[in-house]
Short mmCIF file of C-alpha atoms in Angstrom, two decimals:
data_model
loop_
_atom_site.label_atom_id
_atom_site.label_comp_id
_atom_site.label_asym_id
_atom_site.label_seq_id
_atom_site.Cartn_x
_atom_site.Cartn_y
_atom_site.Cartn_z
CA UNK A 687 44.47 60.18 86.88
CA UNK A 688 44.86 64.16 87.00
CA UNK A 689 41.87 66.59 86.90
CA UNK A 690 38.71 64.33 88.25
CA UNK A 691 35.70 65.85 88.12
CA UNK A 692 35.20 66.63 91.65
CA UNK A 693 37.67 69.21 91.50
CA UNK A 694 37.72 71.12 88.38
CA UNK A 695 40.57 73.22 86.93
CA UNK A 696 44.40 72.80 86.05
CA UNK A 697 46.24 71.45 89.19
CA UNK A 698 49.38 72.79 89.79
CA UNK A 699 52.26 71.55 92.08
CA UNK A 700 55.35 73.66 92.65
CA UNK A 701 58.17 72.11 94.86
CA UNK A 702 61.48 73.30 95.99
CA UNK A 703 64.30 71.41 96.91
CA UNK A 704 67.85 71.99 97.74
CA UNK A 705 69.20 68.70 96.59
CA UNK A 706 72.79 68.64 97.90
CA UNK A 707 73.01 65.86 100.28
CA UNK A 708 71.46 63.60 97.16
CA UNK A 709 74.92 63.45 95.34
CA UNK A 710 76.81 63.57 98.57
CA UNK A 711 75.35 60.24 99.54
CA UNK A 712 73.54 58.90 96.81
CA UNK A 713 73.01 55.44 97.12
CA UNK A 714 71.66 56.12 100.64
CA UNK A 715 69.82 59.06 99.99
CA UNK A 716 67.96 59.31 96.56
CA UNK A 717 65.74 56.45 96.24
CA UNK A 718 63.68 57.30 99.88
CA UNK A 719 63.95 60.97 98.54
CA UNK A 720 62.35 60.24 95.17
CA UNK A 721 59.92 57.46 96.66
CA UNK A 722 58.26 60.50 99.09
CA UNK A 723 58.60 62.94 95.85
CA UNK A 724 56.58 60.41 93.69
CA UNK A 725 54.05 60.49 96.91
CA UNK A 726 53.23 63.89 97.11
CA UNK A 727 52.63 63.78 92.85
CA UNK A 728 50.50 60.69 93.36
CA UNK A 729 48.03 62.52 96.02
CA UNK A 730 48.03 66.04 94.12
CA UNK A 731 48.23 64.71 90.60
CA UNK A 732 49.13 68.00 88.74
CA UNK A 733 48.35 68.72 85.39
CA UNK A 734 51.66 71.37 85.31
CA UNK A 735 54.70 70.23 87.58
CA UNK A 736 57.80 72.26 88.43
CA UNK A 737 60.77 70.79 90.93
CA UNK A 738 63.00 73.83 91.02
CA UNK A 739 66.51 72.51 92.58
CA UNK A 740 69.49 74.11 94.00
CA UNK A 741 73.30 72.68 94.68
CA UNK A 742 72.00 70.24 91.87
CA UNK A 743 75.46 67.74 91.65
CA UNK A 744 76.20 68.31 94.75
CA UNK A 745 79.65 69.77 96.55
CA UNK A 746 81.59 68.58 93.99
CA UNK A 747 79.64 68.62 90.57
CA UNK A 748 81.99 67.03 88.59
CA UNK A 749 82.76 63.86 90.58
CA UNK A 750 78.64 63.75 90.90
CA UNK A 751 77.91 63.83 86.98
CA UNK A 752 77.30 59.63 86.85
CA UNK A 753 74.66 60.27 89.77
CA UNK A 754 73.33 63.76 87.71
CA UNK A 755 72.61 61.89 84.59
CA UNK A 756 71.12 58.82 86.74
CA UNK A 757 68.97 60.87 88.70
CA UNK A 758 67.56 63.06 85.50
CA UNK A 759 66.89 59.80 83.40
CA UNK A 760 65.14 58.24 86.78
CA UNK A 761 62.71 61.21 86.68
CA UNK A 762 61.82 61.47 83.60
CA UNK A 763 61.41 57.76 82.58
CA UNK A 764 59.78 56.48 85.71
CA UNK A 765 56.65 54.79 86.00
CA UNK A 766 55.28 57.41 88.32
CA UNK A 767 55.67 59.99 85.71
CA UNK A 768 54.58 58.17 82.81
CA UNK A 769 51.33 60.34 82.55
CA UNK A 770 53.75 63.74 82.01
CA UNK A 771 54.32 62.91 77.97
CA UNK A 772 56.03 66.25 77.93
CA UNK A 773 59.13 68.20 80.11
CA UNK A 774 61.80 70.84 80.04
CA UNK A 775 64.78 70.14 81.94
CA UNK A 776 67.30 72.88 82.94
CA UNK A 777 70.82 72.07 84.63
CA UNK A 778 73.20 74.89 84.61
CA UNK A 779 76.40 72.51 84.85
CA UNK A 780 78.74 74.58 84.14
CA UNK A 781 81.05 74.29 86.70
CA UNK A 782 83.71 75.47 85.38
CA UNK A 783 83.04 79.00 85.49
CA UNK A 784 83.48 80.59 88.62
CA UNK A 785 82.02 83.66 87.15
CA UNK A 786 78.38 81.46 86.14
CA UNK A 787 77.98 78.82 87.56
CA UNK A 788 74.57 78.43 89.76
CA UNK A 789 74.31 74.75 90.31
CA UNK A 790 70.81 75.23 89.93
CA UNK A 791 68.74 72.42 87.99
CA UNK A 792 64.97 73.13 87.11
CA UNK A 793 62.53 70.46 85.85
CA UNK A 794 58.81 71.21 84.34
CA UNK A 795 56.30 67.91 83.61
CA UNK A 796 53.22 68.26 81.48
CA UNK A 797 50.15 66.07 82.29
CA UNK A 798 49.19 64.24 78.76
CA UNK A 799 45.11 65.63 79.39
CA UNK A 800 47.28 69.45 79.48
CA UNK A 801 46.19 71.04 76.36
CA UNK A 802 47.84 74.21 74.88
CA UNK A 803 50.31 75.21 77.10
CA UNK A 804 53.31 77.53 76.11
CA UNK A 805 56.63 78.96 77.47
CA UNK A 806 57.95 82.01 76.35
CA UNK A 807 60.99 82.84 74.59
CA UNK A 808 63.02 86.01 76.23
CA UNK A 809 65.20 86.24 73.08
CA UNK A 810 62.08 86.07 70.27
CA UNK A 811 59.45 88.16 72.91
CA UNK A 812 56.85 85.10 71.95
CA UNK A 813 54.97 82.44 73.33
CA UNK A 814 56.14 78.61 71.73
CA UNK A 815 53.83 75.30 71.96
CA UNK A 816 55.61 72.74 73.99
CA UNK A 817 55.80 69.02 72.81
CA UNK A 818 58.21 66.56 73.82
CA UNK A 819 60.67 66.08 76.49
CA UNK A 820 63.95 67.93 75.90
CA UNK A 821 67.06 68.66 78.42
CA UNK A 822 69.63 71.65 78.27
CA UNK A 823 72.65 71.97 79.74
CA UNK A 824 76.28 73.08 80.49
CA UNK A 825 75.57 76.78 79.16
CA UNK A 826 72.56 77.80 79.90
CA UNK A 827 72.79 81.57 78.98
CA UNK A 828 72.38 80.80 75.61
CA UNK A 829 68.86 79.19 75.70
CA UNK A 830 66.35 81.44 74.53
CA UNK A 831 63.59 79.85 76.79
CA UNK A 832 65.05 81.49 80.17
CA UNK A 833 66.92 84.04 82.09
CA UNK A 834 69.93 83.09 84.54
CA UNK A 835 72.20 85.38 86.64
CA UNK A 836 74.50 84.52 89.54
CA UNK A 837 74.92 87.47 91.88
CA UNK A 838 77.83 89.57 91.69
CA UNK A 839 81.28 88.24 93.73
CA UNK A 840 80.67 91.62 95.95
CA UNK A 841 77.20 90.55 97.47
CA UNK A 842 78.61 87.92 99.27
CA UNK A 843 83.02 88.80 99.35
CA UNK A 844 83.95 86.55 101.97
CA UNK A 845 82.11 83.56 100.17
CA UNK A 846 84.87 83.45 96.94
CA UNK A 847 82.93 80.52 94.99
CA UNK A 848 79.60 81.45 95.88
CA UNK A 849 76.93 79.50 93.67
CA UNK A 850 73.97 81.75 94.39
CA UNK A 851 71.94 83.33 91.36
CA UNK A 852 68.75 82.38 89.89
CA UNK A 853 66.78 80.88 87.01
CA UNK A 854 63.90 82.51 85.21
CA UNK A 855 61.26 80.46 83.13
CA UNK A 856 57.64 82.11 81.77
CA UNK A 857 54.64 79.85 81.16
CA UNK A 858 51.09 79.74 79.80
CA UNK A 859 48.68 77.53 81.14
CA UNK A 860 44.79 77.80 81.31
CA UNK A 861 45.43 81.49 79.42
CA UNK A 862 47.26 82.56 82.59
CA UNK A 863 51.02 83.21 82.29
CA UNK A 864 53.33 83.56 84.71
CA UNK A 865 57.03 83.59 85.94
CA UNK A 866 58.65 80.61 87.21
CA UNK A 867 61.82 81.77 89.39
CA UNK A 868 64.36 79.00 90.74
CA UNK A 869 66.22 80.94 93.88
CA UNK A 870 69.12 80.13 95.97
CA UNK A 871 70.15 82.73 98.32
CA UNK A 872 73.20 83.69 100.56
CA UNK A 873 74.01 81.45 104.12
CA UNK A 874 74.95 82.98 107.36
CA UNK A 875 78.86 82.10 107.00
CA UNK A 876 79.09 82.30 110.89
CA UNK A 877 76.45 81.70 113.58
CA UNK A 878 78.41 84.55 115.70
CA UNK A 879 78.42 86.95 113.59
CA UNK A 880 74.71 86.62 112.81
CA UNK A 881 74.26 86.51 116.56
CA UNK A 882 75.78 90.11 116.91
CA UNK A 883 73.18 92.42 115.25
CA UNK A 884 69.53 92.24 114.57
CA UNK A 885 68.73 91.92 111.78
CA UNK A 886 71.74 90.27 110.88
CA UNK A 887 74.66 91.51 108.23
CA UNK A 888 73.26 88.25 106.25
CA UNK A 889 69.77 89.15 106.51
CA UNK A 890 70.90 92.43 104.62
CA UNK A 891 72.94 90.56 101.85
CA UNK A 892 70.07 88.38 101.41
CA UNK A 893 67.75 90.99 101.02
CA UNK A 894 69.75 93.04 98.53
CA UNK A 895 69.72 89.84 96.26
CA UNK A 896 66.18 89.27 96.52
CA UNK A 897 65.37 92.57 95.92
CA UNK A 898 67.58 92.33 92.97
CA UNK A 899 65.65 89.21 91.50
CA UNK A 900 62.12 91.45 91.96
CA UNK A 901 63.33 94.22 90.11
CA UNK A 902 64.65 92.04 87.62
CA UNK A 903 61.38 90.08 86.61
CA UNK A 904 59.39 93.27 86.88
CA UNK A 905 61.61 95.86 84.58
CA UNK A 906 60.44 97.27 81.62
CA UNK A 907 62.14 94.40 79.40
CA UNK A 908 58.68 92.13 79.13
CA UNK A 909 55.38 92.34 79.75
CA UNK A 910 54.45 92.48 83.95
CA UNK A 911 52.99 88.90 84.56
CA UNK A 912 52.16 87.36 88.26
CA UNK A 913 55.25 84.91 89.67
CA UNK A 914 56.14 82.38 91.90
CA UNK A 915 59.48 82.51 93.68
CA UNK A 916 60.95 79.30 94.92
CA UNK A 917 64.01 77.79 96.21
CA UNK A 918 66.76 78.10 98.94
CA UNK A 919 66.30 81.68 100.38
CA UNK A 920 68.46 80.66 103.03
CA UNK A 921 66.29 82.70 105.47
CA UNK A 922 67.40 82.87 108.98
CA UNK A 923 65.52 83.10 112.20
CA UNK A 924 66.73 86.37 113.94
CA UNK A 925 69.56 84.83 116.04
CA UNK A 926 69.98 87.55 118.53
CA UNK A 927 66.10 87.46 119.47
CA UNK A 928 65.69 83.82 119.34
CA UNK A 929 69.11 83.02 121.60
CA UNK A 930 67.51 85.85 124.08
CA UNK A 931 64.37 84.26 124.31
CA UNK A 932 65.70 80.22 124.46
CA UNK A 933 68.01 81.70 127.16
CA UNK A 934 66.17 83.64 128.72
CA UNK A 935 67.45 83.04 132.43
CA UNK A 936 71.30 81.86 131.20
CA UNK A 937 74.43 83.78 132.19
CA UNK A 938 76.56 84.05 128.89
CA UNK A 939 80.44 82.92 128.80
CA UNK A 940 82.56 83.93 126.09
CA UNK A 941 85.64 82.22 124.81
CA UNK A 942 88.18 83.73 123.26
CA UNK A 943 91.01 82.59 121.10
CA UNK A 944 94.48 82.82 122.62
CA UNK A 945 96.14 84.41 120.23
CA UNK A 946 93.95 86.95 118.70
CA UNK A 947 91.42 87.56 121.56
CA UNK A 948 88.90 86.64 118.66
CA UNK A 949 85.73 85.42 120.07
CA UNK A 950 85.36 81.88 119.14
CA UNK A 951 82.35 80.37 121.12
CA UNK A 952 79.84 81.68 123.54
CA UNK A 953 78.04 79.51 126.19
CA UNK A 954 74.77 79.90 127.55
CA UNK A 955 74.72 78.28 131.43
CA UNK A 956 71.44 77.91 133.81
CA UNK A 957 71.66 80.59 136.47
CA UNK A 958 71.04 77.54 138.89
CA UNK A 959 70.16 74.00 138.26
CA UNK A 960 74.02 73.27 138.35
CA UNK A 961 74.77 75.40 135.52
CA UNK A 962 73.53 73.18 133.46
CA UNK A 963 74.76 74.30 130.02
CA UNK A 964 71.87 75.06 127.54
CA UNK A 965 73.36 76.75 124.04
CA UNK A 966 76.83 76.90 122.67
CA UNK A 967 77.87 79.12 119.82
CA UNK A 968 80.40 78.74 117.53
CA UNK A 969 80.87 79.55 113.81
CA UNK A 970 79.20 76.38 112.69
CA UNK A 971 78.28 75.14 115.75
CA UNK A 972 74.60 75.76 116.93
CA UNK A 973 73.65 73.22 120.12
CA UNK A 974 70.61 73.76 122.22
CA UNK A 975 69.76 71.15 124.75
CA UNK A 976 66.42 70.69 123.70
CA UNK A 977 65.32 70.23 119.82
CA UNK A 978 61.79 69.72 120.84
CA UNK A 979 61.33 73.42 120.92
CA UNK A 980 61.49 73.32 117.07
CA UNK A 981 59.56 70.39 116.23
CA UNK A 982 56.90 71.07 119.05
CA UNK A 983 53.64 72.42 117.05
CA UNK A 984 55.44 72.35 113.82
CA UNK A 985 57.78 75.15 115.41
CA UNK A 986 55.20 77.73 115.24
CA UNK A 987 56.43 79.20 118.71
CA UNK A 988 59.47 80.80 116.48
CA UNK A 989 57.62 81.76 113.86
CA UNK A 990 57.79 85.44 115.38
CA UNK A 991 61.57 85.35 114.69
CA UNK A 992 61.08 84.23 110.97
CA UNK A 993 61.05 88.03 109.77
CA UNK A 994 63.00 88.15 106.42
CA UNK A 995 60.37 88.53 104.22
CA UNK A 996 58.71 91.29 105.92
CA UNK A 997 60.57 94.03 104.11
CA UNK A 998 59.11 92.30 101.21
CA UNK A 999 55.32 91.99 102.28
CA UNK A 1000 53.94 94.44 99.45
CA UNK A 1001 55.64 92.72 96.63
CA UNK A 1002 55.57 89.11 97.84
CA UNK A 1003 53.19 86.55 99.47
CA UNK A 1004 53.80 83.46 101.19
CA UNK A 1005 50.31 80.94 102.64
CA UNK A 1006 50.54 80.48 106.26
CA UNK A 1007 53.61 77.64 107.26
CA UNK A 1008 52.02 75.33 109.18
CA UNK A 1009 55.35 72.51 108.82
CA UNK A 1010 58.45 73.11 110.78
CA UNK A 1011 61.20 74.57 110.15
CA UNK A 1012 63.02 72.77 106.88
CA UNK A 1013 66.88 72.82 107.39
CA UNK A 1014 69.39 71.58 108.94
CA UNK A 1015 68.07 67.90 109.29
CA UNK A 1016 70.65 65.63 109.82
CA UNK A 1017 71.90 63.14 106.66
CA UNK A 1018 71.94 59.76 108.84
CA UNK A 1019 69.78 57.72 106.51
CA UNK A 1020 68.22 56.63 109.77
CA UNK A 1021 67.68 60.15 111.58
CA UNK A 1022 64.72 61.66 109.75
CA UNK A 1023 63.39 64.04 112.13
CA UNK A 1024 66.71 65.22 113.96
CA UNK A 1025 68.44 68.70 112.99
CA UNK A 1026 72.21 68.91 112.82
CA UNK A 1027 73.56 70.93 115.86
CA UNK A 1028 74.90 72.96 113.29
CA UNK A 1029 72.78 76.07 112.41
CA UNK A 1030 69.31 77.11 114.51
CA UNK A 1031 66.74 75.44 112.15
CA UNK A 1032 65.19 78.24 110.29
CA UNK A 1033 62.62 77.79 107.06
CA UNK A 1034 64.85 78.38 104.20
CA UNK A 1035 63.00 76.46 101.27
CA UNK A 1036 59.71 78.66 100.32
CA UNK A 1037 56.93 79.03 98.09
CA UNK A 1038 56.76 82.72 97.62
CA UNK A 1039 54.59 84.52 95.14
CA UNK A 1040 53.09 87.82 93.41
CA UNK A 1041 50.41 89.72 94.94
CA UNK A 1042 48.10 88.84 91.69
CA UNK A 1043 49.54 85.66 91.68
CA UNK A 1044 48.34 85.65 95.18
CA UNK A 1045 44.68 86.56 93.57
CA UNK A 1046 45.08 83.14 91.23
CA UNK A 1047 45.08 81.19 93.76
CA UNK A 1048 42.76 82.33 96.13
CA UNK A 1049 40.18 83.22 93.33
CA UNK A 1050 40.24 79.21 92.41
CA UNK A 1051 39.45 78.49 96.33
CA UNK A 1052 36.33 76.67 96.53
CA UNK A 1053 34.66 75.09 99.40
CA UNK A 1054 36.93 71.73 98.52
CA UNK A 1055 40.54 72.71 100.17
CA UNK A 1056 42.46 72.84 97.07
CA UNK A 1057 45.54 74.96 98.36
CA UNK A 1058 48.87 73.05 100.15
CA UNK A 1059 51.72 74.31 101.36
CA UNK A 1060 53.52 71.72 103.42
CA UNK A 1061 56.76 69.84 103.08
CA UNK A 1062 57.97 66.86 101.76
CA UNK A 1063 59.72 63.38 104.05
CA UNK A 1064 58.63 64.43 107.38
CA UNK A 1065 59.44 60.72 108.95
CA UNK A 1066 62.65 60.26 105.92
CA UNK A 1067 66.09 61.53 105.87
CA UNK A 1068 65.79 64.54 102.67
CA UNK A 1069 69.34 65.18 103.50
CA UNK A 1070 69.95 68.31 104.85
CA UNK A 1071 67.08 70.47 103.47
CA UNK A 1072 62.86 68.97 103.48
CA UNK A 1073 61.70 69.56 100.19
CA UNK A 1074 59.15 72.44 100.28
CA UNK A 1075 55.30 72.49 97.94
CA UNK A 1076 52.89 74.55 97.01
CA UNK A 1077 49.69 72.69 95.19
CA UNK A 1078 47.13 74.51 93.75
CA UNK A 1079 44.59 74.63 91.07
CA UNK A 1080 44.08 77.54 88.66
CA UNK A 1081 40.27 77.51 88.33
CA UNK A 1082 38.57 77.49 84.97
CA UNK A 1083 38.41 80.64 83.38
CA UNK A 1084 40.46 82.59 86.04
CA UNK A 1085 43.55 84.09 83.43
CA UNK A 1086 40.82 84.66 80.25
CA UNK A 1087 40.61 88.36 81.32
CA UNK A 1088 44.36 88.69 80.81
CA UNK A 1089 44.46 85.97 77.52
CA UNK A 1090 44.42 88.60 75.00
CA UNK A 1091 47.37 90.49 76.51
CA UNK A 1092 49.47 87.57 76.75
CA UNK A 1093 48.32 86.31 73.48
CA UNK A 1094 49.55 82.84 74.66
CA UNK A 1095 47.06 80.80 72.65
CA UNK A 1096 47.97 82.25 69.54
CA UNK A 1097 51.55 82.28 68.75
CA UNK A 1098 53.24 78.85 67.97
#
């Protein structure tokens, strides 16, 4: 099936899912979600697959292990990937260690026509032929064939059993290597408090992270090698701008609590029209009047307020989103395209990459679109997050300028 003629090359699909909700609810949830997953491999048909997932188990990982173990055995023995004769599995399930656990699962599928492809080993500084399907587990930091951290407790004090951290994997494929990094960054813990600066004091922890990750993957340790960055960067809209604009003509009330004269909601009225309320505010409480505004045109009208990543836009990339915004959707089985009133819907699941990884990509452009970035379920409850993808295709030849440096094709 993969790698027709038409369009020559190694196709490559990278998705990113925050897969929470799945173990929450499963027997509602995972069969649609892995039906439209199965879709989006059927029309790309990569020879190299990676699912990067975050809150993998769930709220409460060890209740969720039965639905863990049925949902890894479901992808990697179902007739849908029967073509991918070789994988790498990675669940950090550790759960109980405050001071490691990531709840982050990452999954890599190898097309049977994929010849001599590698994955390096941090420990041994060498490239290693994969065959077979294997899994790891439980303790991840002492597997050889990646690098995990969780972020210190101080990034993020208020949040004591933060899961956030990140995964690290390095491939060879088509005599390009790269980095593979499964992310899941900081949330705004409070809707007001984000509202009260711009940017907000979580767009600062989240930036300190990510910065953390790049400087990580680039040291002196290894070899420099392009990368892809993708998971849950939990990237906000900027609140303040986006409430000023949606409110534009509102008078603002603000309740406080009785006792401590803390603010505790904020209401956004009509100046006429009968005061017809349009926004409240509360911690975790987020509820515009109208949710067409982000669906309308894929959201692009709040794009402008999607400005995270510009402190980053020398060291990473991102292809123009042209899908709306991918969290919070509501986890009714039956409410697909409604957001929770919960957060302002904001793109936090993203395809980022490397400036030369950038160059891959768009070098292997040919007349034929062969680049998508898009999301997954559109119509389908996801749970709370859409799946994000990137699918690509590494044209032939494009990494032999770099295969003696990498010397992927020769160690074993």
């Amino acid at each position: 099936m993969a790698g027709k003629a038409a369009a020559p090359g190694t196709a490559v699909l990278l998705v990113t899912a925050n897969v929470g909700s799945l173990f929450d609810d499963p027997d509602n949830l995972q069969k649609n979600w892995l039906r439209e997953f199965y879709q989006v491999v059927h029309a790309h048909k990569p020879h190299f697959m990676a699912l990067h997932c975050q809150e993998f188990g769930g709220k409460n990982y060890e209740a969720s292990m039965s639905h863990v173990d049925k949902f890894v055995k479901e992808l990697l023995s179902s007739d849908a990937m029967k073509e991918y004769n070789r994988a790498r599995v990675y669940l950090d399930e550790n759960y109980r260690s405050q001071e490691h656990f990531t709840a982050l699962g990452s999954f890599y599928f190898l097309h049977e026509s994929l010849k001599n492809i590698y994955q390096f080993d941090f420990k041994a500084k060498k490239y290693k032929k994969v065959t077979g399907k294997e899994i790891y587990s439980d303790t991840l930091e002492s597997t050889p064939m990646l690098e995990k951290e969780k972020f210190p407790q101080d990034y993020f004090p208020e949040c004591k059993w933060s899961r956030k951290g990140f995964v690290r994997t390095r491939w060879c494929v088509a005599d390009c290597a790269f980095d593979l990094v499964n992310i899941h960054l900081f949330h705004d813990a409070s809707n007001l408090v984000a509202w009260e600066t711009s940017p907000s004091v979580y767009a600062g922890i989240r930036h300190k992270a990510l910065g953390y990750v790049l400087d990580r993957i680039i040291d002196q340790r290894f070899e420099k090698v392009s990368y892809f960055v993708f998971g849950d960067f939990n990237f906000r809209l900027d609140s303040k701008s986006v409430v000023e604009t949606l409110c534009t003509k509102a008078t603002m009330q603000t309740v406080r609590a009785a006792d401590t004269n803390e603010v505790v909601k904020l209401i956004f009225r009509e100046s006429d029209n009968d005061r017809k309320v349009m926004l409240q505010l509360e911690k975790k409480l987020f509820d515009y009047f109208n949710q067409e505004v982000f669906r309308d045109d894929n959201g692009t009208a709040l794009l402008e307020f999607d400005k995270e990543l510009s402190v980053f836009k020398d060291r990473l990339y991102e292809l123009d989103i042209s899908f709306p915004p991918s969290y919070p959707y509501s986890e009714e089985s039956s409410q697909g395209r409604q957001y929770m009133n919960t957060r302002c819907p904001a793109w936090c699941d993203r395809v980022l990459m490397s400036p030369s990884a950038k160059e891959l990509i768009l070098r292997s452009e040919s007349e034929e679109k062969v680049v998508t970035y898009d999301h997954i379920g559109p119509n389908v409850c996801m749970g709370d997050h859409k799946p994000v993808f990137l699918a690509f295709r590494v044209a032939p030849g494009a990494g032999k300028a770099h295969a003696h440096v990498h010397k992927c094709c020769v160690v074993q």
